[in-house]
Short mmCIF file of N, CA and C in Angstrom, two decimals:
data_model
loop_
_atom_site.label_atom_id
_atom_site.label_comp_id
_atom_site.label_asym_id
_atom_site.label_seq_id
_atom_site.Cartn_x
_atom_site.Cartn_y
_atom_site.Cartn_z
N ILE J 1 173.48 31.29 138.32
CA ILE J 1 173.07 31.97 137.05
C ILE J 1 172.23 30.98 136.31
N ASN J 2 171.09 31.42 135.74
CA ASN J 2 170.29 30.60 134.91
C ASN J 2 170.31 31.17 133.44
N PHE J 3 170.91 30.37 132.49
CA PHE J 3 171.05 30.70 131.07
C PHE J 3 170.01 30.06 130.30
N SER J 4 168.91 29.62 130.88
CA SER J 4 168.02 28.90 130.13
C SER J 4 167.07 29.96 129.44
N ASN J 5 167.66 30.87 128.55
CA ASN J 5 166.98 31.95 127.96
C ASN J 5 167.06 31.68 126.41
N PRO J 6 166.04 31.73 125.82
CA PRO J 6 166.03 31.37 124.40
C PRO J 6 166.63 32.51 123.55
N HIS J 7 166.84 33.63 124.09
CA HIS J 7 167.46 34.84 123.48
C HIS J 7 168.98 34.93 123.68
N LEU J 8 169.54 34.04 124.37
CA LEU J 8 170.94 34.04 124.70
C LEU J 8 171.63 32.83 124.04
N ASP J 9 172.55 33.01 123.27
CA ASP J 9 173.32 31.94 122.57
C ASP J 9 174.48 31.55 123.55
N VAL J 10 174.22 30.50 124.36
CA VAL J 10 175.27 30.05 125.45
C VAL J 10 176.34 29.36 124.82
N THR J 11 176.34 29.07 123.61
CA THR J 11 177.56 28.52 122.91
C THR J 11 178.49 29.66 122.57
N ASN J 12 178.18 30.87 122.72
CA ASN J 12 178.96 32.05 122.31
C ASN J 12 179.48 32.83 123.53
N TRP J 13 180.74 32.52 123.85
CA TRP J 13 181.27 33.17 125.11
C TRP J 13 181.17 34.52 125.17
N GLN J 14 181.20 35.34 124.07
CA GLN J 14 181.19 36.81 124.11
C GLN J 14 179.78 37.23 124.49
N ALA J 15 178.76 36.52 124.04
CA ALA J 15 177.41 36.83 124.49
C ALA J 15 177.14 36.50 125.93
N VAL J 16 177.74 35.43 126.47
CA VAL J 16 177.51 35.10 127.84
C VAL J 16 178.35 36.09 128.71
N GLU J 17 179.48 36.37 128.21
CA GLU J 17 180.39 37.44 129.05
C GLU J 17 179.57 38.67 129.05
N ALA J 18 179.00 39.26 127.95
CA ALA J 18 178.28 40.51 127.94
C ALA J 18 177.10 40.32 128.90
N HIS J 19 176.47 39.29 128.94
CA HIS J 19 175.25 39.02 129.81
C HIS J 19 175.79 39.23 131.41
N LEU J 20 176.87 38.50 131.66
CA LEU J 20 177.34 38.49 133.05
C LEU J 20 177.77 40.03 133.40
N GLN J 21 178.43 40.65 132.36
CA GLN J 21 178.99 41.99 132.75
C GLN J 21 177.73 42.95 132.97
N GLY J 22 176.65 42.75 132.17
CA GLY J 22 175.46 43.47 132.38
C GLY J 22 174.85 43.38 133.86
N GLN J 23 175.11 42.19 134.37
CA GLN J 23 174.55 41.94 135.71
C GLN J 23 175.68 42.24 136.80
N ASN J 24 176.88 42.65 136.31
CA ASN J 24 177.98 42.93 137.13
C ASN J 24 178.52 41.58 137.91
N ILE J 25 178.54 40.45 137.20
CA ILE J 25 178.99 39.24 137.76
C ILE J 25 180.25 38.80 137.23
N ALA J 26 181.23 38.44 137.96
CA ALA J 26 182.48 37.94 137.40
C ALA J 26 182.36 36.33 137.25
N PRO J 27 182.74 35.92 136.12
CA PRO J 27 182.53 34.50 135.74
C PRO J 27 183.12 33.52 136.90
N GLU J 28 184.17 33.89 137.46
CA GLU J 28 184.89 33.04 138.45
C GLU J 28 184.08 33.02 139.73
N ALA J 29 183.15 33.90 139.86
CA ALA J 29 182.29 34.02 141.20
C ALA J 29 181.03 33.19 141.03
N VAL J 30 180.73 32.63 139.81
CA VAL J 30 179.57 31.83 139.58
C VAL J 30 179.70 30.43 140.26
N THR J 31 178.77 30.12 141.08
CA THR J 31 178.79 28.85 141.78
C THR J 31 177.66 27.95 141.41
N ASN J 32 176.62 28.48 140.78
CA ASN J 32 175.44 27.63 140.44
C ASN J 32 175.20 28.01 138.90
N LEU J 33 175.25 27.04 138.09
CA LEU J 33 174.88 27.33 136.59
C LEU J 33 173.85 26.45 136.21
N THR J 34 172.79 26.98 135.48
CA THR J 34 171.76 26.22 134.87
C THR J 34 171.86 26.48 133.33
N LEU J 35 171.97 25.50 132.54
CA LEU J 35 171.92 25.54 131.13
C LEU J 35 170.91 24.42 130.63
N GLU J 36 169.79 24.47 131.31
CA GLU J 36 168.74 23.63 131.02
C GLU J 36 167.96 23.96 129.73
N ARG J 37 167.67 22.97 128.82
CA ARG J 37 167.03 23.22 127.60
C ARG J 37 167.57 24.35 126.76
N CYS J 38 168.76 24.22 126.56
CA CYS J 38 169.62 25.16 125.68
C CYS J 38 170.04 24.63 124.33
N ASN J 39 169.45 23.44 124.04
CA ASN J 39 169.80 22.71 122.81
C ASN J 39 171.31 22.51 122.62
N LEU J 40 172.00 22.16 123.77
CA LEU J 40 173.44 22.00 123.66
C LEU J 40 173.76 20.51 123.22
N THR J 41 174.69 20.30 122.34
CA THR J 41 175.18 19.06 121.96
C THR J 41 176.48 18.64 122.76
N GLN J 42 177.03 19.73 123.33
CA GLN J 42 178.23 19.43 124.20
C GLN J 42 178.17 20.47 125.18
N LEU J 43 178.91 20.22 126.41
CA LEU J 43 179.07 21.24 127.37
C LEU J 43 180.05 22.38 126.76
N PRO J 44 179.69 23.62 126.75
CA PRO J 44 180.46 24.64 126.10
C PRO J 44 181.80 24.65 126.92
N ALA J 45 182.94 24.82 126.18
CA ALA J 45 184.19 24.96 126.77
C ALA J 45 184.38 26.08 127.76
N TRP J 46 183.74 27.18 127.52
CA TRP J 46 183.80 28.24 128.51
C TRP J 46 183.24 28.00 129.95
N VAL J 47 182.39 26.98 130.03
CA VAL J 47 181.93 26.62 131.30
C VAL J 47 183.05 26.17 132.18
N ILE J 48 183.99 25.35 131.65
CA ILE J 48 185.07 24.81 132.33
C ILE J 48 186.31 25.88 132.48
N GLU J 49 186.47 26.55 131.33
CA GLU J 49 187.46 27.47 131.27
C GLU J 49 187.24 28.71 132.34
N LYS J 50 186.01 29.17 132.31
CA LYS J 50 185.64 30.45 132.95
C LYS J 50 185.05 30.35 134.26
N MET J 51 184.52 29.15 134.61
CA MET J 51 183.72 29.05 135.91
C MET J 51 184.37 27.91 136.75
N PRO J 52 185.46 27.93 137.20
CA PRO J 52 185.98 26.87 137.92
C PRO J 52 185.49 26.61 139.40
N ASN J 53 184.70 27.58 139.79
CA ASN J 53 184.20 27.40 141.11
C ASN J 53 182.72 26.93 141.28
N LEU J 54 182.34 26.37 140.15
CA LEU J 54 180.94 25.78 140.14
C LEU J 54 180.76 24.70 141.34
N ARG J 55 179.63 24.85 142.01
CA ARG J 55 179.22 23.88 142.94
C ARG J 55 178.00 23.12 142.54
N ALA J 56 177.18 23.70 141.62
CA ALA J 56 176.05 23.06 141.13
C ALA J 56 176.00 23.32 139.48
N LEU J 57 175.83 22.24 138.77
CA LEU J 57 175.72 22.43 137.39
C LEU J 57 174.55 21.75 136.89
N ASP J 58 173.63 22.38 136.08
CA ASP J 58 172.40 21.79 135.67
C ASP J 58 172.35 21.90 134.19
N ILE J 59 172.65 20.77 133.61
CA ILE J 59 172.67 20.72 132.08
C ILE J 59 171.55 19.73 131.55
N LYS J 60 170.46 19.67 132.27
CA LYS J 60 169.50 18.66 131.90
C LYS J 60 168.62 19.16 130.62
N GLU J 61 168.02 18.16 130.00
CA GLU J 61 167.19 18.45 128.76
C GLU J 61 167.86 19.10 127.76
N ASN J 62 169.12 18.59 127.29
CA ASN J 62 169.76 19.01 126.13
C ASN J 62 170.03 17.93 125.28
N ASN J 63 170.99 17.95 124.35
CA ASN J 63 171.34 16.86 123.44
C ASN J 63 172.82 16.42 123.53
N ILE J 64 173.28 16.51 124.85
CA ILE J 64 174.70 16.28 125.11
C ILE J 64 174.98 14.74 124.99
N LYS J 65 175.93 14.32 124.18
CA LYS J 65 176.32 12.99 124.05
C LYS J 65 177.41 12.50 124.94
N GLU J 66 178.19 13.42 125.34
CA GLU J 66 179.37 12.99 126.31
C GLU J 66 179.81 14.23 127.23
N LEU J 67 180.26 13.88 128.34
CA LEU J 67 180.69 14.92 129.27
C LEU J 67 182.33 14.94 128.92
N PRO J 68 182.89 16.07 128.97
CA PRO J 68 184.28 16.07 128.59
C PRO J 68 185.21 15.59 129.80
N GLU J 69 186.35 15.01 129.45
CA GLU J 69 187.26 14.66 130.51
C GLU J 69 187.69 15.72 131.41
N THR J 70 187.63 17.01 130.82
CA THR J 70 188.07 18.25 131.70
C THR J 70 187.02 18.51 132.70
N ILE J 71 185.96 17.71 132.80
CA ILE J 71 184.96 18.05 133.93
C ILE J 71 185.66 17.89 135.34
N GLU J 72 186.81 17.19 135.40
CA GLU J 72 187.58 17.12 136.64
C GLU J 72 187.94 18.47 137.13
N HIS J 73 187.98 19.51 136.38
CA HIS J 73 188.39 20.78 136.79
C HIS J 73 187.33 21.42 137.79
N PHE J 74 186.20 20.85 137.79
CA PHE J 74 185.10 21.28 138.74
C PHE J 74 185.40 20.57 140.15
N SER J 75 186.40 20.89 140.75
CA SER J 75 186.86 20.21 141.90
C SER J 75 185.90 20.53 143.11
N GLN J 76 185.04 21.59 143.04
CA GLN J 76 184.07 21.90 144.12
C GLN J 76 182.67 21.47 143.79
N LEU J 77 182.58 20.87 142.70
CA LEU J 77 181.13 20.49 142.35
C LEU J 77 180.46 19.48 143.21
N VAL J 78 179.28 19.86 143.72
CA VAL J 78 178.58 18.97 144.61
C VAL J 78 177.27 18.49 143.94
N PHE J 79 176.63 19.22 142.99
CA PHE J 79 175.45 18.79 142.39
C PHE J 79 175.59 18.70 140.81
N LEU J 80 175.34 17.46 140.30
CA LEU J 80 175.36 17.49 138.79
C LEU J 80 173.96 16.99 138.39
N GLU J 81 173.34 17.82 137.57
CA GLU J 81 172.02 17.27 136.95
C GLU J 81 172.23 17.24 135.41
N ALA J 82 172.16 16.05 134.99
CA ALA J 82 172.52 15.80 133.58
C ALA J 82 171.44 14.85 132.92
N GLN J 83 170.35 14.81 133.50
CA GLN J 83 169.21 13.86 132.97
C GLN J 83 168.71 14.46 131.64
N HIS J 84 168.07 13.53 130.99
CA HIS J 84 167.40 13.88 129.72
C HIS J 84 168.38 14.36 128.68
N ASN J 85 169.44 13.78 128.40
CA ASN J 85 170.50 14.03 127.37
C ASN J 85 170.68 12.83 126.60
N HIS J 86 171.80 12.67 125.84
CA HIS J 86 172.05 11.41 125.15
C HIS J 86 173.38 10.87 125.46
N LEU J 87 173.72 10.93 126.80
CA LEU J 87 175.01 10.38 127.22
C LEU J 87 175.03 8.96 127.11
N THR J 88 176.22 8.51 126.52
CA THR J 88 176.38 7.01 126.21
C THR J 88 177.44 6.42 127.19
N THR J 89 178.32 7.34 127.61
CA THR J 89 179.36 6.99 128.47
C THR J 89 179.62 8.04 129.57
N LEU J 90 180.36 7.76 130.59
CA LEU J 90 180.80 8.74 131.55
C LEU J 90 182.30 8.83 131.54
N PRO J 91 182.87 10.03 131.49
CA PRO J 91 184.40 10.11 131.56
C PRO J 91 184.89 9.55 132.87
N ALA J 92 186.11 8.94 132.70
CA ALA J 92 186.87 8.40 133.95
C ALA J 92 187.18 9.43 134.89
N SER J 93 187.39 10.72 134.32
CA SER J 93 187.66 11.79 135.17
C SER J 93 186.57 12.26 136.14
N LEU J 94 185.45 11.73 135.92
CA LEU J 94 184.36 11.97 136.87
C LEU J 94 184.72 11.49 138.29
N SER J 95 185.56 10.50 138.32
CA SER J 95 186.01 10.10 139.70
C SER J 95 186.83 11.00 140.42
N LYS J 96 187.20 12.08 139.88
CA LYS J 96 188.09 13.07 140.51
C LYS J 96 187.17 14.31 141.15
N LEU J 97 185.89 14.16 141.04
CA LEU J 97 185.00 15.03 141.61
C LEU J 97 184.70 14.64 143.04
N ASN J 98 185.71 14.81 143.89
CA ASN J 98 185.62 14.36 145.24
C ASN J 98 184.56 15.00 146.16
N GLN J 99 184.04 16.27 145.76
CA GLN J 99 183.00 16.85 146.59
C GLN J 99 181.62 16.44 146.08
N LEU J 100 181.44 15.66 145.03
CA LEU J 100 180.17 15.35 144.39
C LEU J 100 179.31 14.65 145.46
N TYR J 101 178.06 15.19 145.68
CA TYR J 101 177.16 14.69 146.65
C TYR J 101 176.05 14.10 145.77
N LEU J 102 175.48 14.66 144.69
CA LEU J 102 174.33 14.16 144.13
C LEU J 102 174.72 14.17 142.60
N ALA J 103 174.37 13.07 141.82
CA ALA J 103 174.55 12.95 140.43
C ALA J 103 173.16 12.39 139.87
N ASN J 104 172.61 13.15 139.00
CA ASN J 104 171.44 12.76 138.36
C ASN J 104 171.67 12.53 136.91
N ILE J 105 171.84 11.35 136.44
CA ILE J 105 172.18 11.04 135.08
C ILE J 105 171.10 10.10 134.46
N SER J 106 170.00 10.36 134.95
CA SER J 106 168.89 9.49 134.48
C SER J 106 168.39 9.89 133.11
N HIS J 107 167.68 9.00 132.29
CA HIS J 107 167.05 9.28 131.09
C HIS J 107 168.14 9.64 130.03
N ASN J 108 169.10 8.74 129.91
CA ASN J 108 170.22 8.97 129.03
C ASN J 108 170.29 7.70 128.21
N LYS J 109 171.44 7.44 127.65
CA LYS J 109 171.74 6.18 126.77
C LYS J 109 172.83 5.44 127.33
N LEU J 110 173.22 5.49 128.61
CA LEU J 110 174.33 4.82 129.26
C LEU J 110 174.11 3.31 129.10
N LYS J 111 175.10 2.65 128.64
CA LYS J 111 175.08 1.19 128.53
C LYS J 111 176.12 0.50 129.48
N ASN J 112 177.40 0.95 129.25
CA ASN J 112 178.48 0.36 129.99
C ASN J 112 178.99 1.40 130.91
N LEU J 113 179.27 1.11 132.19
CA LEU J 113 179.81 2.06 133.13
C LEU J 113 181.21 1.53 133.63
N SER J 114 182.05 2.46 133.63
CA SER J 114 183.42 2.12 134.00
C SER J 114 183.58 2.17 135.52
N PRO J 115 184.08 1.25 136.14
CA PRO J 115 184.20 1.20 137.65
C PRO J 115 185.01 2.46 138.05
N SER J 116 185.91 2.95 137.23
CA SER J 116 186.68 4.14 137.65
C SER J 116 185.87 5.34 137.78
N SER J 117 184.68 5.42 137.15
CA SER J 117 183.81 6.56 137.21
C SER J 117 183.09 6.55 138.67
N PHE J 118 183.18 5.49 139.45
CA PHE J 118 182.49 5.38 140.58
C PHE J 118 183.30 5.28 141.80
N LYS J 119 184.25 6.26 141.95
CA LYS J 119 185.20 6.36 143.21
C LYS J 119 184.92 7.70 143.69
N LEU J 120 183.72 7.94 144.18
CA LEU J 120 183.41 9.26 144.67
C LEU J 120 182.99 9.22 146.06
N PRO J 121 184.00 9.66 147.01
CA PRO J 121 183.87 9.40 148.47
C PRO J 121 182.70 10.08 149.09
N LYS J 122 182.21 11.22 148.48
CA LYS J 122 181.01 12.00 149.16
C LYS J 122 179.71 11.72 148.50
N LEU J 123 179.68 10.92 147.44
CA LEU J 123 178.49 10.84 146.63
C LEU J 123 177.36 10.01 147.53
N GLU J 124 176.23 10.68 147.70
CA GLU J 124 175.15 10.02 148.53
C GLU J 124 173.91 9.73 147.72
N VAL J 125 173.75 10.37 146.60
CA VAL J 125 172.54 10.14 145.72
C VAL J 125 173.05 9.97 144.29
N LEU J 126 172.71 8.80 143.61
CA LEU J 126 173.06 8.55 142.32
C LEU J 126 171.86 8.11 141.64
N ASN J 127 171.39 8.77 140.56
CA ASN J 127 170.24 8.37 139.76
C ASN J 127 170.72 8.02 138.40
N LEU J 128 170.64 6.71 138.12
CA LEU J 128 170.96 6.08 136.77
C LEU J 128 169.69 5.45 136.12
N SER J 129 168.67 5.82 136.61
CA SER J 129 167.39 5.27 136.08
C SER J 129 167.11 5.67 134.65
N HIS J 130 166.37 4.72 133.88
CA HIS J 130 165.92 4.92 132.54
C HIS J 130 167.23 5.29 131.60
N ASN J 131 168.09 4.36 131.63
CA ASN J 131 169.22 4.24 130.75
C ASN J 131 169.20 2.77 130.02
N GLN J 132 170.27 2.34 129.57
CA GLN J 132 170.37 1.04 128.84
C GLN J 132 171.37 0.22 129.59
N ILE J 133 171.54 0.26 130.91
CA ILE J 133 172.55 -0.27 131.67
C ILE J 133 172.31 -1.80 131.80
N ALA J 134 173.29 -2.60 131.29
CA ALA J 134 173.13 -4.15 131.32
C ALA J 134 173.94 -4.54 132.55
N THR J 135 175.17 -4.01 132.82
CA THR J 135 176.06 -4.59 133.89
C THR J 135 176.34 -3.31 134.79
N LEU J 136 176.18 -3.47 136.01
CA LEU J 136 176.56 -2.54 136.99
C LEU J 136 177.93 -2.95 137.57
N PRO J 137 178.92 -2.08 137.61
CA PRO J 137 180.17 -2.24 138.07
C PRO J 137 180.16 -2.27 139.64
N ASN J 138 181.27 -2.86 140.23
CA ASN J 138 181.33 -2.70 141.72
C ASN J 138 181.31 -1.25 142.14
N LEU J 139 180.42 -1.11 143.17
CA LEU J 139 180.24 0.37 143.64
C LEU J 139 180.92 0.50 144.90
N SER J 140 181.84 -0.32 145.30
CA SER J 140 182.49 -0.15 146.69
C SER J 140 183.26 1.18 146.82
N GLY J 141 183.48 1.92 145.68
CA GLY J 141 184.13 3.23 145.80
C GLY J 141 183.25 4.31 146.14
N LEU J 142 181.81 3.94 146.42
CA LEU J 142 180.94 4.93 146.71
C LEU J 142 180.49 4.70 148.21
N ALA J 143 181.39 4.87 149.08
CA ALA J 143 181.38 4.53 150.57
C ALA J 143 180.08 5.26 151.22
N ASN J 144 179.73 6.37 150.78
CA ASN J 144 178.66 7.14 151.46
C ASN J 144 177.26 7.08 150.66
N LEU J 145 177.21 6.34 149.63
CA LEU J 145 176.02 6.24 148.81
C LEU J 145 174.84 5.72 149.64
N GLN J 146 173.72 6.55 149.63
CA GLN J 146 172.50 6.16 150.32
C GLN J 146 171.42 5.95 149.43
N THR J 147 171.33 6.58 148.34
CA THR J 147 170.21 6.37 147.43
C THR J 147 170.77 6.06 146.06
N LEU J 148 170.36 4.94 145.44
CA LEU J 148 170.75 4.49 144.12
C LEU J 148 169.51 4.13 143.37
N SER J 149 169.20 4.79 142.30
CA SER J 149 168.06 4.59 141.53
C SER J 149 168.48 3.91 140.11
N LEU J 150 167.99 2.81 139.82
CA LEU J 150 168.32 1.97 138.59
C LEU J 150 166.96 1.64 137.82
N SER J 151 165.92 2.07 138.25
CA SER J 151 164.62 1.61 137.54
C SER J 151 164.70 2.00 136.05
N GLY J 152 164.06 1.22 135.34
CA GLY J 152 163.81 1.48 133.86
C GLY J 152 165.13 1.18 133.00
N ASN J 153 165.91 0.24 133.59
CA ASN J 153 167.12 -0.18 132.82
C ASN J 153 166.92 -1.55 132.27
N GLY J 154 165.85 -2.30 132.58
CA GLY J 154 165.71 -3.67 132.21
C GLY J 154 166.45 -4.48 133.21
N GLY J 155 166.96 -5.70 132.86
CA GLY J 155 167.77 -6.52 133.74
C GLY J 155 169.18 -6.16 133.84
N ILE J 156 169.64 -5.80 135.03
CA ILE J 156 170.94 -5.42 135.33
C ILE J 156 171.71 -6.54 135.99
N ARG J 157 172.77 -6.83 135.44
CA ARG J 157 173.75 -7.89 136.11
C ARG J 157 174.84 -7.12 136.89
N LEU J 158 175.01 -7.66 138.03
CA LEU J 158 176.13 -6.96 139.03
C LEU J 158 177.50 -7.65 138.61
N GLU J 159 178.53 -6.85 138.49
CA GLU J 159 179.85 -7.32 138.36
C GLU J 159 180.44 -7.58 139.77
#
């Protein structure tokens, strides 16, 4: 489902629900959600409450400052696109996304990364480019990592 529609207030669950009903779609059946360029400052609570079966979440190009700890409820999430936001930290609960394969968190304001955020057994692609990362924690919890992008962060020190 692509909600990158300037005429739909994605912060209003009733409007979203009416849109879904108009397309005969049950919220719990949604597996791919795009909220790109929706002027969000946070992930709407309805996303986590009403769409627990998401496999792909695209929230790029918003003004989101933090991801909620409740992101752990997306136990089936495989793809997370969160680039071009204002994220300064990542929640520790991110480590509970055991199915996560790709995380693009580039072009944000990340400075310090918690080692607990990086215990993702299936993660193969991690893009952290164009942030403000000074120290990179031990990534041994990313056993399947194949692609790591850190360009545009300046000098990064390894822990």
